[in-house]
mmCIF file of C-alpha atoms in Angstrom:
data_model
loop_
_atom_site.group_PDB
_atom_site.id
_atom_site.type_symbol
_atom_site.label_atom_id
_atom_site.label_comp_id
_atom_site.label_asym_id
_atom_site.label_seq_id
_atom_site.Cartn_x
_atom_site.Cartn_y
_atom_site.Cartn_z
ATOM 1 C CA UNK A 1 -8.626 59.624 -18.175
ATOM 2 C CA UNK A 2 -5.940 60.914 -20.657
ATOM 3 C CA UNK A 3 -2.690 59.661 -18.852
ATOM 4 C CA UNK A 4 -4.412 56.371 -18.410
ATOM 5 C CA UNK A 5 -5.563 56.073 -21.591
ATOM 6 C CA UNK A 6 -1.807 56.800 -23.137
ATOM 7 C CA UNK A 7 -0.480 54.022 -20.923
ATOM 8 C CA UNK A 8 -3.293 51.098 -20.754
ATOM 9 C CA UNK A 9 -4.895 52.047 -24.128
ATOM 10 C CA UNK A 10 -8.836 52.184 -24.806
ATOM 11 C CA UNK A 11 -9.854 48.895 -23.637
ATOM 12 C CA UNK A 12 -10.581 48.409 -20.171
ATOM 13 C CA UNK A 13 -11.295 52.562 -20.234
ATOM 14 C CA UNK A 14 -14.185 52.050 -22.565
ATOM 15 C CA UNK A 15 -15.378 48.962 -21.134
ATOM 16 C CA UNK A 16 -15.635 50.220 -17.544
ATOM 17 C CA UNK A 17 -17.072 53.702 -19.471
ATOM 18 C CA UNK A 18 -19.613 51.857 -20.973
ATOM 19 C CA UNK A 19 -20.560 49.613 -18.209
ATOM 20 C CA UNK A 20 -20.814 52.497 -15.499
ATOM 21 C CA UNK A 21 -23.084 54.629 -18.254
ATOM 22 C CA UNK A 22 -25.605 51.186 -18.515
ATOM 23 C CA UNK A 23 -25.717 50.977 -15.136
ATOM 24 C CA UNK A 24 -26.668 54.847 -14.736
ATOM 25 C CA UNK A 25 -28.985 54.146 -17.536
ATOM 26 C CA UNK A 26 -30.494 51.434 -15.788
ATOM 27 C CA UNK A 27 -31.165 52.852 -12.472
ATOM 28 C CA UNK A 28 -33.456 55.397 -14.127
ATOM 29 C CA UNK A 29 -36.034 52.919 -14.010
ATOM 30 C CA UNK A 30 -36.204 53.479 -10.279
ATOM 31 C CA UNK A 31 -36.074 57.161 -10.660
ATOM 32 C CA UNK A 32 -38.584 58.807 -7.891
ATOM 33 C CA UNK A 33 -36.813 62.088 -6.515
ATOM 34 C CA UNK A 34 -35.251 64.992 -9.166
ATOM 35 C CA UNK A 35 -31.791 64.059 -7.040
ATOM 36 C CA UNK A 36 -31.761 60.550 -8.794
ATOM 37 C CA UNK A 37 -32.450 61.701 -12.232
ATOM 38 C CA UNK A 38 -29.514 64.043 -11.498
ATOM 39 C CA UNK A 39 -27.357 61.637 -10.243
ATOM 40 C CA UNK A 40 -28.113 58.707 -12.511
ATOM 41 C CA UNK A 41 -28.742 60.553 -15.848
ATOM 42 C CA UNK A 42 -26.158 63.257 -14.965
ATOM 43 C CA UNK A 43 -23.369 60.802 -14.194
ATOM 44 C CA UNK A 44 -24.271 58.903 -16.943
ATOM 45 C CA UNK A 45 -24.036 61.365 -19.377
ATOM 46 C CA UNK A 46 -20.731 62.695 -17.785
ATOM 47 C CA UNK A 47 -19.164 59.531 -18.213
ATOM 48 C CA UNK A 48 -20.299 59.074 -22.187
ATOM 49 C CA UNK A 49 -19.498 62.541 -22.761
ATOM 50 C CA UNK A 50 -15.836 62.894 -21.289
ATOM 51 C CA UNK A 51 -15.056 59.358 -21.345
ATOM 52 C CA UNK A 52 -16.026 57.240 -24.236
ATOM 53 C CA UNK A 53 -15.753 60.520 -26.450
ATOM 54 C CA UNK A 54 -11.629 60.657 -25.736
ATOM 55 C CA UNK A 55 -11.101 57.028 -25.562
ATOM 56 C CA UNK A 56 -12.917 56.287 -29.072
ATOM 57 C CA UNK A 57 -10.712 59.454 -30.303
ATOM 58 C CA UNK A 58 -7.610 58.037 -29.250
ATOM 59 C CA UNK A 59 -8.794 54.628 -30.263
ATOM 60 C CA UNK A 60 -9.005 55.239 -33.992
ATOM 61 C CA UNK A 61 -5.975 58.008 -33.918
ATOM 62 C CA UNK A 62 -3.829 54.981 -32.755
ATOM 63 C CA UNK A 63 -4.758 52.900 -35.116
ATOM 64 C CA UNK A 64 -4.479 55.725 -38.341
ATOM 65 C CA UNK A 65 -2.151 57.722 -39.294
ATOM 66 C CA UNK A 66 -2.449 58.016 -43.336
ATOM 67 C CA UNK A 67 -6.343 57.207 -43.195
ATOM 68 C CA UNK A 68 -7.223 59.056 -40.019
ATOM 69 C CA UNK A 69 -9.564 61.653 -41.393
ATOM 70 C CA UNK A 70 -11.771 58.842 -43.106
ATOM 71 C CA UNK A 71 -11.447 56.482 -40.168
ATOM 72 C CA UNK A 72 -12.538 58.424 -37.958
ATOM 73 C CA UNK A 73 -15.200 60.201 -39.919
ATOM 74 C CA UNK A 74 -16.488 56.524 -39.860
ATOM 75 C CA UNK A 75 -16.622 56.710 -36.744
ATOM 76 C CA UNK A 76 -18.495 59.888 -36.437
ATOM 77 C CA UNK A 77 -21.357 57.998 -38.718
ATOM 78 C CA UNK A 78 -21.624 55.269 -36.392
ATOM 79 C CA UNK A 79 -22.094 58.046 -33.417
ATOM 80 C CA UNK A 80 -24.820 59.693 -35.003
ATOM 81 C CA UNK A 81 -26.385 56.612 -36.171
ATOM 82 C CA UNK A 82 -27.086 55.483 -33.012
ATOM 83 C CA UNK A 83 -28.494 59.033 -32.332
ATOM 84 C CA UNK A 84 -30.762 58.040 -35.004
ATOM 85 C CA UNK A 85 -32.241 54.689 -34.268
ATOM 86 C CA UNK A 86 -31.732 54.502 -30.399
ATOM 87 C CA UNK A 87 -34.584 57.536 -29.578
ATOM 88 C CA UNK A 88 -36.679 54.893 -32.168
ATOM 89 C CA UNK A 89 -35.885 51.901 -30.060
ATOM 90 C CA UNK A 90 -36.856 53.521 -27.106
ATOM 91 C CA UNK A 91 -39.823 55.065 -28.154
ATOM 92 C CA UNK A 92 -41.136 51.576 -29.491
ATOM 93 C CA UNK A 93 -40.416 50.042 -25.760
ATOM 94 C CA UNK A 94 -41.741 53.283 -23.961
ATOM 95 C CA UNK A 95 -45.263 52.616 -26.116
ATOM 96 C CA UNK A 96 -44.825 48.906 -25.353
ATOM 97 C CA UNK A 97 -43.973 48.594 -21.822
ATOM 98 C CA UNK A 98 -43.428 52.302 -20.327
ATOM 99 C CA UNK A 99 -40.781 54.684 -19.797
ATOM 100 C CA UNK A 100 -39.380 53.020 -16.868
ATOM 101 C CA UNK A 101 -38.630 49.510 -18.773
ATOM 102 C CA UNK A 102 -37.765 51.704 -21.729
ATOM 103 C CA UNK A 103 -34.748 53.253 -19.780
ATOM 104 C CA UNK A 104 -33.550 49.491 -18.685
ATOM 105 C CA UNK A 105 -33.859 48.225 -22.493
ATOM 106 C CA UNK A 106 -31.629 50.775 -23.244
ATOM 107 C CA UNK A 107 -28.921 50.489 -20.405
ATOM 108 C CA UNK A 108 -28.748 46.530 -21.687
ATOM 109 C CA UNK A 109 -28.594 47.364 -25.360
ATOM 110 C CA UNK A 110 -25.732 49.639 -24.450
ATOM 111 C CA UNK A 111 -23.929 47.643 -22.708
ATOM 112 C CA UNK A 112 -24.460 44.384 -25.165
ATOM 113 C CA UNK A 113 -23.833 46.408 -28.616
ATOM 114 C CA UNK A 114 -20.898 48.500 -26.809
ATOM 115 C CA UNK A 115 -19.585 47.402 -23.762
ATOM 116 C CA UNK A 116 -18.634 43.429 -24.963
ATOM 117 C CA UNK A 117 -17.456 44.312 -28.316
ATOM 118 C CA UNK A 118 -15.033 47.146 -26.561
ATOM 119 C CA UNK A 119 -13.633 44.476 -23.781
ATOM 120 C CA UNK A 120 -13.453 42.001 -26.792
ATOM 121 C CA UNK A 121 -11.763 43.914 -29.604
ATOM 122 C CA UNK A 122 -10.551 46.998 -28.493
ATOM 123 C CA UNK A 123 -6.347 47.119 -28.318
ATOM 124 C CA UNK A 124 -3.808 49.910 -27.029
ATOM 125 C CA UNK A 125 -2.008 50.344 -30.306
ATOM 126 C CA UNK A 126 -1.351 48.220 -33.746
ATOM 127 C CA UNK A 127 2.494 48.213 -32.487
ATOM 128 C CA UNK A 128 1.448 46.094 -29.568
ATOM 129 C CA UNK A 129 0.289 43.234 -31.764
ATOM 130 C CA UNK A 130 2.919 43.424 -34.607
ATOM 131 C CA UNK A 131 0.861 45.471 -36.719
ATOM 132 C CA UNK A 132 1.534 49.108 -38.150
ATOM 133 C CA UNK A 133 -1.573 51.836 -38.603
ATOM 134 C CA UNK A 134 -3.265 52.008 -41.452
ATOM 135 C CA UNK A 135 -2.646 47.871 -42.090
ATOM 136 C CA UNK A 136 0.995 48.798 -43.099
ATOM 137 C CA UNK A 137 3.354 46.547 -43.965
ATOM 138 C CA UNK A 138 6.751 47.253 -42.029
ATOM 139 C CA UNK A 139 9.908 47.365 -44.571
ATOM 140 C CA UNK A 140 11.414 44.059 -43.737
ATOM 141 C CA UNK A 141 8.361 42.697 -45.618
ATOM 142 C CA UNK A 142 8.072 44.749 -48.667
ATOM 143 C CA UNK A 143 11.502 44.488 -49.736
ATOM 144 C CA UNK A 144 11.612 42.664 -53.280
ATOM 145 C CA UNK A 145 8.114 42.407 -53.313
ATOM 146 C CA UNK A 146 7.209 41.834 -56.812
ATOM 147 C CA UNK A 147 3.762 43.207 -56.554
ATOM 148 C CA UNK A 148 3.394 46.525 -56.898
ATOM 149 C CA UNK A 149 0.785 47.451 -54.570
ATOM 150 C CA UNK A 150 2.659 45.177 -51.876
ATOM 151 C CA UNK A 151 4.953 48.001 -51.873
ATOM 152 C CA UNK A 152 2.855 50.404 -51.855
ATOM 153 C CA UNK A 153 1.545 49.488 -48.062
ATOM 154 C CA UNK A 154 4.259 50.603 -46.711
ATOM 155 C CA UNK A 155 4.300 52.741 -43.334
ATOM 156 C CA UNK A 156 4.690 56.583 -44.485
ATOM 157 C CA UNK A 157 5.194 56.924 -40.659
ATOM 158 C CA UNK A 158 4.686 54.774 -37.860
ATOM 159 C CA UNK A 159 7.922 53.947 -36.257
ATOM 160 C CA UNK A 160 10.461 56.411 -37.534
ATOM 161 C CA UNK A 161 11.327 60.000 -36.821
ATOM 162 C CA UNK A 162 8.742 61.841 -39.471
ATOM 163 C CA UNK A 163 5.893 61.158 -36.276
ATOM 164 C CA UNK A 164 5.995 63.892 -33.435
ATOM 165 C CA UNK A 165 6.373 62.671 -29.719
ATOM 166 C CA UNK A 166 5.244 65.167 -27.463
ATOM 167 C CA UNK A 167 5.213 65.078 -23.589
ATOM 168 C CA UNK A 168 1.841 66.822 -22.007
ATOM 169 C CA UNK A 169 4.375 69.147 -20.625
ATOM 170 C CA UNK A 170 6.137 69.663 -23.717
ATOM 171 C CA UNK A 171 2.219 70.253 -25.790
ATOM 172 C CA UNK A 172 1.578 72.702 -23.423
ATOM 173 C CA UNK A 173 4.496 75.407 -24.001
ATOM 174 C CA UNK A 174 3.345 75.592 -27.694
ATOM 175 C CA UNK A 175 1.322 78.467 -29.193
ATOM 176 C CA UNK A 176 -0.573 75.675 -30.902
ATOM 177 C CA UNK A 177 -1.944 73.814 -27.865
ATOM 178 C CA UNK A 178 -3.305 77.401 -26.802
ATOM 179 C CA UNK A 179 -4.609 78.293 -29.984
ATOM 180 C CA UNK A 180 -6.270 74.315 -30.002
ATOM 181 C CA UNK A 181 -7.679 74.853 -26.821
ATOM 182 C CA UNK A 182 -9.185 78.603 -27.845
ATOM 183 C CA UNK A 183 -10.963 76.753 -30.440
ATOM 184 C CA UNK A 184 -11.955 74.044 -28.543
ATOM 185 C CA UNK A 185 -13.876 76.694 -26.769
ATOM 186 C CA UNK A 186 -15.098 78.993 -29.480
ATOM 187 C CA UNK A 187 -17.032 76.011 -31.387
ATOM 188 C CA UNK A 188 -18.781 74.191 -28.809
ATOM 189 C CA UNK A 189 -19.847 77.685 -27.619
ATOM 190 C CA UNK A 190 -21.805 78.732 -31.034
ATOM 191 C CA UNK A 191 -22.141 75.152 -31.939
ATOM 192 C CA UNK A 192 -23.955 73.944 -29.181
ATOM 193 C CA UNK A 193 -26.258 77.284 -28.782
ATOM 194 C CA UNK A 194 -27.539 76.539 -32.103
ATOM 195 C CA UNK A 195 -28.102 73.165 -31.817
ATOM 196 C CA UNK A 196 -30.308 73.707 -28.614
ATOM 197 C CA UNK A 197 -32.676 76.316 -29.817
ATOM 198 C CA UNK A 198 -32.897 75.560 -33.560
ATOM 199 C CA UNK A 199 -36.180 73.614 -32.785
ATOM 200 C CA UNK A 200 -37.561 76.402 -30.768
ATOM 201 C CA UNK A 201 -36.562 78.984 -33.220
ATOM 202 C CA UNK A 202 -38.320 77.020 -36.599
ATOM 203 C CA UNK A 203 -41.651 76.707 -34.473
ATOM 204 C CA UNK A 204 -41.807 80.450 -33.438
ATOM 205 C CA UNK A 205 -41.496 81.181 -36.515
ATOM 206 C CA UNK A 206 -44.661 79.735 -38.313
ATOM 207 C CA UNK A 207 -43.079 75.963 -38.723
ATOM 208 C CA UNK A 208 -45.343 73.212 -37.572
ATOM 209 C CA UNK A 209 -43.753 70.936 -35.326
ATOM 210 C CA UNK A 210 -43.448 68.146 -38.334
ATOM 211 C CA UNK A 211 -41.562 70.209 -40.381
ATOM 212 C CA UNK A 212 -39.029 71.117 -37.729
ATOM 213 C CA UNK A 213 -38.316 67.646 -36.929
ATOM 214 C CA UNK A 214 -38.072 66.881 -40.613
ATOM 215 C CA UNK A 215 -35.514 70.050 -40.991
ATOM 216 C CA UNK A 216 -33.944 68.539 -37.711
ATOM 217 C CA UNK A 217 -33.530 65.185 -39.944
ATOM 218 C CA UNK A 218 -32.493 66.325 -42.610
ATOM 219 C CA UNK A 219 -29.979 68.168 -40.568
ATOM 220 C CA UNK A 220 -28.685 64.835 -39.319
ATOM 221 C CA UNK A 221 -29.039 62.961 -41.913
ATOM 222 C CA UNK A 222 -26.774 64.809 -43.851
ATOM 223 C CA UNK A 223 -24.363 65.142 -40.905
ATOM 224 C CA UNK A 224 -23.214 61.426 -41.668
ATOM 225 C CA UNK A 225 -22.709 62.250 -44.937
ATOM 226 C CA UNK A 226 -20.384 65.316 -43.909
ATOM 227 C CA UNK A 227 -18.584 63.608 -41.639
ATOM 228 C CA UNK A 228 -17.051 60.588 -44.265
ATOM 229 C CA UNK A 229 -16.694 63.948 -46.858
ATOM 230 C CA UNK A 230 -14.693 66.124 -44.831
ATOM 231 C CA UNK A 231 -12.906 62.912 -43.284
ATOM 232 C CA UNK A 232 -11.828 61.722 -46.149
ATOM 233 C CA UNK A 233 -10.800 65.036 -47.500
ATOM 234 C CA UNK A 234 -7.886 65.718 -44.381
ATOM 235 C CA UNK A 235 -6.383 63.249 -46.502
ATOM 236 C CA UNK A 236 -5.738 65.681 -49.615
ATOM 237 C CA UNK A 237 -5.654 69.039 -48.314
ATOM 238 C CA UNK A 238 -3.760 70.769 -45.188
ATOM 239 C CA UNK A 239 -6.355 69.965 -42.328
ATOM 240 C CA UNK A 240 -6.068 73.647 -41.294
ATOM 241 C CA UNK A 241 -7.301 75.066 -44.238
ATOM 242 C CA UNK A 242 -10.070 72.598 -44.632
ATOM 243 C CA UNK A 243 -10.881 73.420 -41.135
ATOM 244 C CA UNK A 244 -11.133 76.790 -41.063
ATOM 245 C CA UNK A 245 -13.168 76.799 -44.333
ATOM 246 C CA UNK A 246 -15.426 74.107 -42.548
ATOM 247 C CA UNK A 247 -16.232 76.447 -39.539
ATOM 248 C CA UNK A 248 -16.352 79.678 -41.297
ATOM 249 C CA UNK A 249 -18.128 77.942 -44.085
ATOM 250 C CA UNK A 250 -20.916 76.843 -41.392
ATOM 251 C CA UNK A 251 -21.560 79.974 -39.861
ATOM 252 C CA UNK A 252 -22.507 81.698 -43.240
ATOM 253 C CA UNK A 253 -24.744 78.827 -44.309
ATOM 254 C CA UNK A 254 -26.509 78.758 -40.817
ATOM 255 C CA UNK A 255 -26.796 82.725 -41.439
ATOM 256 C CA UNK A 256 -28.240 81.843 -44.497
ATOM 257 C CA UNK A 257 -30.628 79.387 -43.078
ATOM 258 C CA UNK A 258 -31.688 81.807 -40.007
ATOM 259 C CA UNK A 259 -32.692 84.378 -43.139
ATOM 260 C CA UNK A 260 -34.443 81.899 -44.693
ATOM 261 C CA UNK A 261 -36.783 80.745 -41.650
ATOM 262 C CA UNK A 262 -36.962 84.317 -40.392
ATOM 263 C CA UNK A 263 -37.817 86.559 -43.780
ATOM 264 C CA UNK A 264 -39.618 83.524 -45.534
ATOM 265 C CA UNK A 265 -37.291 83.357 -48.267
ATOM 266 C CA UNK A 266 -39.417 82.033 -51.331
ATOM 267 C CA UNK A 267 -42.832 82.571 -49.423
ATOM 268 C CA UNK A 268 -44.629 81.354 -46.601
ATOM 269 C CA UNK A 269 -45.326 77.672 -47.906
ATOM 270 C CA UNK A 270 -41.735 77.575 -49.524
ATOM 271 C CA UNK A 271 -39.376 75.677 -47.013
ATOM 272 C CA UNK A 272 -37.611 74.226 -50.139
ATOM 273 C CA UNK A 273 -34.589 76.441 -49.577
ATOM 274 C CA UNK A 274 -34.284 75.660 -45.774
ATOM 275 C CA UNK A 275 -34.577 72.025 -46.147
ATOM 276 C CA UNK A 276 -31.270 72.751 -48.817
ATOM 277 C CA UNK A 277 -30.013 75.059 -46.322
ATOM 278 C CA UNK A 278 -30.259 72.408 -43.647
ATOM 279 C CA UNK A 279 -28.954 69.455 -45.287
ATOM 280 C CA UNK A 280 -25.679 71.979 -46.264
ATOM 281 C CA UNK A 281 -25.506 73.062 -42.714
ATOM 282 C CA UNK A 282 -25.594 68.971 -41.496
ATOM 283 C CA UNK A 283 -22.857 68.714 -43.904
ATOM 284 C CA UNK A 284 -20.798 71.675 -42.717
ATOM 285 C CA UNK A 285 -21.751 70.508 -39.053
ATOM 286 C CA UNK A 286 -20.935 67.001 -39.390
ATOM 287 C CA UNK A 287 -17.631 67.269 -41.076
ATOM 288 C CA UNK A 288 -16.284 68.974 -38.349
ATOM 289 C CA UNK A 289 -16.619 66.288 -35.645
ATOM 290 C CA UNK A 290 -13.703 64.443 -37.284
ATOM 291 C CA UNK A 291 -11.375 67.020 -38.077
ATOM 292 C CA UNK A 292 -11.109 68.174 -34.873
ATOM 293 C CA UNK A 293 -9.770 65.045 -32.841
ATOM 294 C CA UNK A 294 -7.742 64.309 -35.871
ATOM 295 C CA UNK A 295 -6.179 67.737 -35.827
ATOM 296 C CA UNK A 296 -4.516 66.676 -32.491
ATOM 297 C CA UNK A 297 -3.050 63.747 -33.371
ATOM 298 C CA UNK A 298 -1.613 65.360 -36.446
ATOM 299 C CA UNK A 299 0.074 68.405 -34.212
ATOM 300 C CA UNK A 300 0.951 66.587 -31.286
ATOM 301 C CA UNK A 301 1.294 62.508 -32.433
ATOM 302 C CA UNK A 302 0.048 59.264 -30.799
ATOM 303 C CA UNK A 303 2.394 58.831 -27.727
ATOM 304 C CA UNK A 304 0.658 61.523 -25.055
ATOM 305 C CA UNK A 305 -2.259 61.856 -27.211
ATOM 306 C CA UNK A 306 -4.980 61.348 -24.734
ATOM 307 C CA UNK A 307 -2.641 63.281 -21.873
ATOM 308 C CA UNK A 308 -2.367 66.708 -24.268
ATOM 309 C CA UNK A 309 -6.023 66.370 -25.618
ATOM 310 C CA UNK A 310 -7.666 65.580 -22.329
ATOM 311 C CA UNK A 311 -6.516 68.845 -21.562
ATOM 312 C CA UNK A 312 -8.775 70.469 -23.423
ATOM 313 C CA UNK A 313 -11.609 68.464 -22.846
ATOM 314 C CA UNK A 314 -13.038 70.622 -19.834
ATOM 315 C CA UNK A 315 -13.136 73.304 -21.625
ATOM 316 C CA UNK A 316 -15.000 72.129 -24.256
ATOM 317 C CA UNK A 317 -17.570 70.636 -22.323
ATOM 318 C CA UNK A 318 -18.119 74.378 -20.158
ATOM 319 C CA UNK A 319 -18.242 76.265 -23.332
ATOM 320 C CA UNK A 320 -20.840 73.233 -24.445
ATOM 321 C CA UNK A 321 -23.119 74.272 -21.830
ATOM 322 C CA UNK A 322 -22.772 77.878 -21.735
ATOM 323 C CA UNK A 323 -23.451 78.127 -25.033
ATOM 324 C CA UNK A 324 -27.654 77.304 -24.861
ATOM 325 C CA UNK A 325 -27.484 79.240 -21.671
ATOM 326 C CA UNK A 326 -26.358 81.987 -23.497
ATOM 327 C CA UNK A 327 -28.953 81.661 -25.611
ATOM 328 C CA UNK A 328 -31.597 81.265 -23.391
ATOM 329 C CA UNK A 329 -30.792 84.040 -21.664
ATOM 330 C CA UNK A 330 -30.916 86.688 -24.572
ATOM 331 C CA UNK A 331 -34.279 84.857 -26.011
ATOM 332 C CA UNK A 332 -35.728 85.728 -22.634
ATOM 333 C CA UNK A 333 -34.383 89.167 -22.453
ATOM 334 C CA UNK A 334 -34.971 90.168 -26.025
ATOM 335 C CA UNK A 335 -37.925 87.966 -27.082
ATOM 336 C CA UNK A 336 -36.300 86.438 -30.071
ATOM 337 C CA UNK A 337 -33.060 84.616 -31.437
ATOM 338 C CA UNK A 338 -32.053 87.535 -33.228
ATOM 339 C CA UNK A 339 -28.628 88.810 -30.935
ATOM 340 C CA UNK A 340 -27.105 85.238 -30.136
ATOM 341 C CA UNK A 341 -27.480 83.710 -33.863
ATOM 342 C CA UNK A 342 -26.043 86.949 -34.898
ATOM 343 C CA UNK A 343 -22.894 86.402 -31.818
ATOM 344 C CA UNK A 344 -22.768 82.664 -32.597
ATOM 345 C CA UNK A 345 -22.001 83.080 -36.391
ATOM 346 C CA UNK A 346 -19.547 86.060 -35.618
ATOM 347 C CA UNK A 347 -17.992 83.474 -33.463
ATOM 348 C CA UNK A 348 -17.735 80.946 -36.246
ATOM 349 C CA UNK A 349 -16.230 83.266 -38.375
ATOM 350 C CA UNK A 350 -13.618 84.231 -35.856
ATOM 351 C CA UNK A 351 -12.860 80.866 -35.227
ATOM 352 C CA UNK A 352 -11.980 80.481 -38.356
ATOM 353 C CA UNK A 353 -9.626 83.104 -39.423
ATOM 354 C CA UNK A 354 -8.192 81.910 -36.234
ATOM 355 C CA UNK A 355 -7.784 78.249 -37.332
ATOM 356 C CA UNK A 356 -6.362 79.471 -40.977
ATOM 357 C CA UNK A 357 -3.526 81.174 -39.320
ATOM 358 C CA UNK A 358 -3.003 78.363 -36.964
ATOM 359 C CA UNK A 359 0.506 76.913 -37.621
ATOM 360 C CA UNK A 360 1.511 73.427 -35.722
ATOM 361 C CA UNK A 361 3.505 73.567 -33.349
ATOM 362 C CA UNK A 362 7.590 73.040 -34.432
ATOM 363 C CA UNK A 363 8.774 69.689 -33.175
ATOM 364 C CA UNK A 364 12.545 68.281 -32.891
ATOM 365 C CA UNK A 365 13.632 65.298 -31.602
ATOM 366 C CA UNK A 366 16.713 66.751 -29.707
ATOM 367 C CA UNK A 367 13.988 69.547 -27.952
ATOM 368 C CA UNK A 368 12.307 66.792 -27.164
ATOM 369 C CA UNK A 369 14.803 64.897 -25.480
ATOM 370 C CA UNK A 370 16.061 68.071 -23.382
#
């Protein structure tokens, strides 16, 4: 999907995306054998997953340069959002009208609130239409202005030299793309192992099953919030640095919060201290979903941005689901969560020495050319 993406843009990409994942979503109202729930959930999923995920990356990286971070840790709020409300939608139909009508409700609302609005609105780039990212004035406009903050729209890039132009060939001699790609399978790994079996974990310990879905929430909850914080903040600070304190940062807190759950810090009834720990661990958690897409467009530009990320998109899916496998596995082996939280926030802290002595990759426009 990268390539095509680069050279037809996010339109027709996400539309079809979108349509193909209702349609999956859709036919699990007919679901009678384990094959179709495979085939029409599994597909589905694939599609949302590796599909819309790149294209709505590339979307907003195309359209921001200066404001990427906080554009697209808008973006990230809108994604879990509709984690939010959606599972309350469909609960409200399933109680209504039954699981089977439930699943159809959802394919259509998915396709209305997504699909039209993406073949409506959705454009390859802000060059294509005479525009410059970030709403950017180009030069010819701003010259003499007698406003101030006329001038000061200005594109910092966007049509000169300062913006990289790598090939997918050219990405993928760099010690960057490598290093990009290690991470992209390091943090998926831990993050989605945790994700998976924090519910389990909070009810063997003691938790009632209302207070792990509340910790769950909050979790969330403050997720959005993270993800317009640390967004915002790629805009001050060198991305690597506030990445590698976000992931290293996130494996002590979840330590923290695996402590708290499992040695009852301040007493049986005292879950004060992991609903804190939780909301800083959303926060941690959340912020990263935007850094990470953004930190490819910064290192590698907007030309062969869906090309050189795609790359790496198969390996973070795998290391997505080996990650609760992993987990799984040593729960069943060991009888408790202690050995892969343990591995998982070693590998958080890994990842992050790794990230702070990441460097991006050294781009000229004559290297390029040869």
């Amino acid at each position: 999907v990268g390539p095509i993406l680069d050279r037809h843009g996010p339109r027709m990409v996400s539309f079809w995306g979108i349509f193909f994942l209702s349609v999956g979503l859709g036919a699990m109202t007919f679901v009678t054998h384990l094959w179709q729930l495979y085939l029409f959930f599994g597909v589905g999923r694939m599609i949302a997953v590796g599909v819309l995920s790149l294209a709505t990356a590339v979307s907003v990286s195309n359209w921001f340069v200066r404001f990427r971070g906080r554009a697209m840790g808008i973006t990230k709020i809108g994604e879990r959002l509709g984690s939010a409300l959606l599972p309350m939608l469909v609960q409200f139909v399933i109680l209504a009208l039954g699981w089977r009508l439930a699943w159809g409700a959802l394919g259509a609302v998915v396709f209305l609130t997504s699909g039209i609005p993406a073949l409506l609105f959705l454009r390859h780039r802000p060059e294509d239409m005479g525009l410059l990212p970030d709403g950017a004035l180009p030069a010819s406009e701003i010259r003499g202005a007698a406003d101030p903050s006329t001038k000061e729209k200005v594109a910092d890039v966007s049509g000169d030299d300062s913006e990289p132009v790598w090939t997918r060939a050219q990405a993928t001699r760099t010690k960057a793309f490598w290093v990009l790609t290690l991470l992209y399978s390091l943090i998926p790994f831990g993050q989605a192992g945790i994700n998976f079996h924090l519910y389990p974990f909070l009810t063997d310990q003691g938790l009632s099953e209302t207070t792990a879905v509340l910790i769950l929430s909050t979790f969330a909850a403050f997720g959005m919030a993270g993800s317009a914080i640390w967004g915002t903040l790629t805009e001050r600070f060198r991305i690597q640095n506030l990445l590698a304190i976000n992931i290293a940062g996130n494996g002590l807190i979840f330590l923290l919060l695996y402590w708290a759950v499992q040695f009852k810090f301040g007493g049986d009834s005292g879950t004060g201290i992991i609903f804190f720990l939780a909301a800083l661990h959303g926060i941690f958690h959340g912020g990263r979903n935007p850094m990470l897409p953004v930190i490819w467009a910064d290192f590698f530009g907007r030309r062969s941005l869906g090309s050189i990320s795609g790359l790496a998109n198969p390996f973070y899916f795998t290391a997505n689901a080996i990650g609760p496998i992993f987990a799984g596995l040593c729960f069943d082996l060991l009888g408790n969560y202690a050995f892969p939280f343990y591995f998982f926030v070693a590998v958080f802290i890994v990842s992050g020495v790794i990230t702070l002595r990441m460097r991006p990759p050294k781009y000229s426009a004559k290297a390029a050319v040869g």
